Amino acid sequence: METLQTELLFASDGTIYVHFEDTPPAGRRVFAGYALTAEERAQHGARGLLRWACLQLLAVGSDGCVYVEQGAINAEGRKEFHGYALTDEEAARMFEEFHRTALNLTIAARTK
């Protein structure tokens, strides 16, 4: 089974991070983190993850994984994410595109 590429993270501090491979734009905050396993997510449950988010930056990825900032957990064998913070303007444009895409998908689904 192929895994979905993580393009975006929605972090517990309210920041949206977008994936980068080379160099992030100057002055942007960077998130480097590792995905929890399905077993770890089940073990902690929603309440445990929320408690953990008070101490560590957690983020939900566009791939459905929960990522913990680098240094908080052992990185070995985990899916990685490196991203930079979007500006408020970039985030607003992104959500406009999400809205447009969702509307188009809804229309397409209803016409079939």
PDB file of C-alpha atoms in Angstrom:
ATOM      1  CA  MET A   1       0.000   0.000   0.000  1.00  0.00           C
ATOM      2  CA  GLU A   2       1.414   3.394  -1.009  1.00  0.00           C
ATOM      3  CA  THR A   3       1.439   6.153   1.603  1.00  0.00           C
ATOM      4  CA  LEU A   4       0.051   9.604   0.905  1.00  0.00           C
ATOM      5  CA  GLN A   5       2.572  12.456   0.746  1.00  0.00           C
ATOM      6  CA  THR A   6       2.132  14.989   3.535  1.00  0.00           C
ATOM      7  CA  GLU A   7       1.803  18.464   2.050  1.00  0.00           C
ATOM      8  CA  LEU A   8       0.316  20.399   4.982  1.00  0.00           C
ATOM      9  CA  LEU A   9       0.300  20.277   8.764  1.00  0.00           C
ATOM     10  CA  PHE A  10      -2.229  21.939  11.050  1.00  0.00           C
ATOM     11  CA  ALA A  11      -0.316  22.474  14.298  1.00  0.00           C
ATOM     12  CA  SER A  12      -1.578  22.689  17.864  1.00  0.00           C
ATOM     13  CA  ASP A  13      -0.328  26.290  18.073  1.00  0.00           C
ATOM     14  CA  GLY A  14      -2.664  27.311  15.229  1.00  0.00           C
ATOM     15  CA  THR A  15       0.072  27.487  12.603  1.00  0.00           C
ATOM     16  CA  ILE A  16      -0.248  25.868   9.183  1.00  0.00           C
ATOM     17  CA  TYR A  17       2.976  24.442   7.798  1.00  0.00           C
ATOM     18  CA  VAL A  18       3.614  23.532   4.172  1.00  0.00           C
ATOM     19  CA  HIS A  19       6.123  20.878   3.082  1.00  0.00           C
ATOM     20  CA  PHE A  20       9.476  21.946   1.625  1.00  0.00           C
ATOM     21  CA  GLU A  21      12.411  20.013   0.231  1.00  0.00           C
ATOM     22  CA  ASP A  22      15.109  22.628  -0.278  1.00  0.00           C
ATOM     23  CA  THR A  23      15.259  25.914   1.621  1.00  0.00           C
ATOM     24  CA  PRO A  24      12.261  27.574   3.283  1.00  0.00           C
ATOM     25  CA  PRO A  25      11.574  31.280   2.665  1.00  0.00           C
ATOM     26  CA  ALA A  26      13.695  33.545   4.846  1.00  0.00           C
ATOM     27  CA  GLY A  27      12.308  34.327   8.285  1.00  0.00           C
ATOM     28  CA  ARG A  28       9.685  31.556   8.353  1.00  0.00           C
ATOM     29  CA  ARG A  29       9.231  29.257  11.332  1.00  0.00           C
ATOM     30  CA  VAL A  30      10.075  25.666  10.506  1.00  0.00           C
ATOM     31  CA  PHE A  31       8.461  22.501  11.854  1.00  0.00           C
ATOM     32  CA  ALA A  32      10.443  19.263  11.733  1.00  0.00           C
ATOM     33  CA  GLY A  33       8.603  16.302  13.151  1.00  0.00           C
ATOM     34  CA  TYR A  34       7.858  12.619  13.114  1.00  0.00           C
ATOM     35  CA  ALA A  35       4.590  10.709  12.801  1.00  0.00           C
ATOM     36  CA  LEU A  36       3.133   8.709  15.639  1.00  0.00           C
ATOM     37  CA  THR A  37       2.225   5.142  14.783  1.00  0.00           C
ATOM     38  CA  ALA A  38      -1.404   4.017  14.710  1.00  0.00           C
ATOM     39  CA  GLU A  39      -0.721   2.017  17.870  1.00  0.00           C
ATOM     40  CA  GLU A  40       0.651   5.093  19.665  1.00  0.00           C
ATOM     41  CA  ARG A  41      -2.347   7.190  18.618  1.00  0.00           C
ATOM     42  CA  ALA A  42      -4.706   4.492  19.894  1.00  0.00           C
ATOM     43  CA  GLN A  43      -2.737   4.108  23.132  1.00  0.00           C
ATOM     44  CA  HIS A  44      -2.886   7.844  23.938  1.00  0.00           C
ATOM     45  CA  GLY A  45      -6.403   8.482  22.641  1.00  0.00           C
ATOM     46  CA  ALA A  46      -7.765  11.973  22.038  1.00  0.00           C
ATOM     47  CA  ARG A  47      -7.423  13.101  25.673  1.00  0.00           C
ATOM     48  CA  GLY A  48      -3.848  11.891  25.922  1.00  0.00           C
ATOM     49  CA  LEU A  49      -2.883  13.598  22.689  1.00  0.00           C
ATOM     50  CA  LEU A  50      -4.464  16.856  23.852  1.00  0.00           C
ATOM     51  CA  ARG A  51      -2.537  16.677  27.134  1.00  0.00           C
ATOM     52  CA  TRP A  52       0.632  15.964  25.173  1.00  0.00           C
ATOM     53  CA  ALA A  53      -0.087  18.955  22.908  1.00  0.00           C
ATOM     54  CA  CYS A  54       0.116  21.203  25.965  1.00  0.00           C
ATOM     55  CA  LEU A  55       3.779  20.221  26.346  1.00  0.00           C
ATOM     56  CA  GLN A  56       4.856  19.453  22.761  1.00  0.00           C
ATOM     57  CA  LEU A  57       3.899  20.899  19.415  1.00  0.00           C
ATOM     58  CA  LEU A  58       1.629  18.352  17.715  1.00  0.00           C
ATOM     59  CA  ALA A  59       0.297  18.628  14.197  1.00  0.00           C
ATOM     60  CA  VAL A  60      -2.242  16.791  12.063  1.00  0.00           C
ATOM     61  CA  GLY A  61      -0.976  16.167   8.557  1.00  0.00           C
ATOM     62  CA  SER A  62      -2.906  16.231   5.311  1.00  0.00           C
ATOM     63  CA  ASP A  63      -2.046  12.520   5.157  1.00  0.00           C
ATOM     64  CA  GLY A  64      -4.022  11.851   8.363  1.00  0.00           C
ATOM     65  CA  CYS A  65      -0.964  11.268  10.563  1.00  0.00           C
ATOM     66  CA  VAL A  66      -0.246  13.027  13.851  1.00  0.00           C
ATOM     67  CA  TYR A  67       3.248  14.522  13.916  1.00  0.00           C
ATOM     68  CA  VAL A  68       5.297  15.386  17.002  1.00  0.00           C
ATOM     69  CA  GLU A  69       8.086  17.932  16.861  1.00  0.00           C
ATOM     70  CA  GLN A  70      11.625  16.693  16.447  1.00  0.00           C
ATOM     71  CA  GLY A  71      13.334  15.681  19.688  1.00  0.00           C
ATOM     72  CA  ALA A  72      10.145  14.631  21.473  1.00  0.00           C
ATOM     73  CA  ILE A  73      10.153  11.026  20.242  1.00  0.00           C
ATOM     74  CA  ASN A  74      12.578   8.554  18.728  1.00  0.00           C
ATOM     75  CA  ALA A  75      12.739   9.259  14.963  1.00  0.00           C
ATOM     76  CA  GLU A  76      13.860   5.802  13.871  1.00  0.00           C
ATOM     77  CA  GLY A  77      11.591   4.254  11.244  1.00  0.00           C
ATOM     78  CA  ARG A  78       9.028   7.068  11.351  1.00  0.00           C
ATOM     79  CA  LYS A  79       7.555   9.142   8.568  1.00  0.00           C
ATOM     80  CA  GLU A  80       9.129  12.631   8.592  1.00  0.00           C
ATOM     81  CA  PHE A  81       7.776  16.084   7.820  1.00  0.00           C
ATOM     82  CA  HIS A  82       9.718  19.311   7.271  1.00  0.00           C
ATOM     83  CA  GLY A  83       7.679  22.406   6.606  1.00  0.00           C
ATOM     84  CA  TYR A  84       7.579  26.170   6.957  1.00  0.00           C
ATOM     85  CA  ALA A  85       4.813  28.333   8.402  1.00  0.00           C
ATOM     86  CA  LEU A  86       2.362  29.980   6.031  1.00  0.00           C
ATOM     87  CA  THR A  87       1.682  33.680   6.379  1.00  0.00           C
ATOM     88  CA  ASP A  88      -1.888  34.726   7.200  1.00  0.00           C
ATOM     89  CA  GLU A  89      -2.345  35.817   3.576  1.00  0.00           C
ATOM     90  CA  GLU A  90      -1.075  32.489   2.223  1.00  0.00           C
ATOM     91  CA  ALA A  91      -3.331  30.558   4.601  1.00  0.00           C
ATOM     92  CA  ALA A  92      -6.352  32.641   3.520  1.00  0.00           C
ATOM     93  CA  ARG A  93      -5.641  31.945  -0.169  1.00  0.00           C
ATOM     94  CA  MET A  94      -5.193  28.253   0.574  1.00  0.00           C
ATOM     95  CA  PHE A  95      -8.571  28.055   2.338  1.00  0.00           C
ATOM     96  CA  GLU A  96     -10.240  29.871  -0.567  1.00  0.00           C
ATOM     97  CA  GLU A  97      -8.870  27.151  -2.852  1.00  0.00           C
ATOM     98  CA  PHE A  98     -10.046  24.421  -0.444  1.00  0.00           C
ATOM     99  CA  HIS A  99     -13.520  25.951  -0.458  1.00  0.00           C
ATOM    100  CA  ARG A 100     -13.584  26.175  -4.264  1.00  0.00           C
ATOM    101  CA  THR A 101     -12.346  22.595  -4.621  1.00  0.00           C
ATOM    102  CA  ALA A 102     -14.881  21.254  -2.100  1.00  0.00           C
ATOM    103  CA  LEU A 103     -17.701  23.059  -3.912  1.00  0.00           C
ATOM    104  CA  ASN A 104     -16.595  21.661  -7.285  1.00  0.00           C
ATOM    105  CA  LEU A 105     -16.334  18.136  -5.859  1.00  0.00           C
ATOM    106  CA  THR A 106     -19.809  18.425  -4.321  1.00  0.00           C
ATOM    107  CA  ILE A 107     -21.293  19.577  -7.624  1.00  0.00           C
ATOM    108  CA  ALA A 108     -19.512  16.788  -9.516  1.00  0.00           C
ATOM    109  CA  ALA A 109     -20.730  14.152  -7.041  1.00  0.00           C
ATOM    110  CA  ARG A 110     -24.340  15.373  -7.230  1.00  0.00           C
ATOM    111  CA  THR A 111     -24.409  15.364 -11.028  1.00  0.00           C
ATOM    112  CA  LYS A 112     -23.354  11.721 -11.343  1.00  0.00           C
TER     113      LYS A 112
END
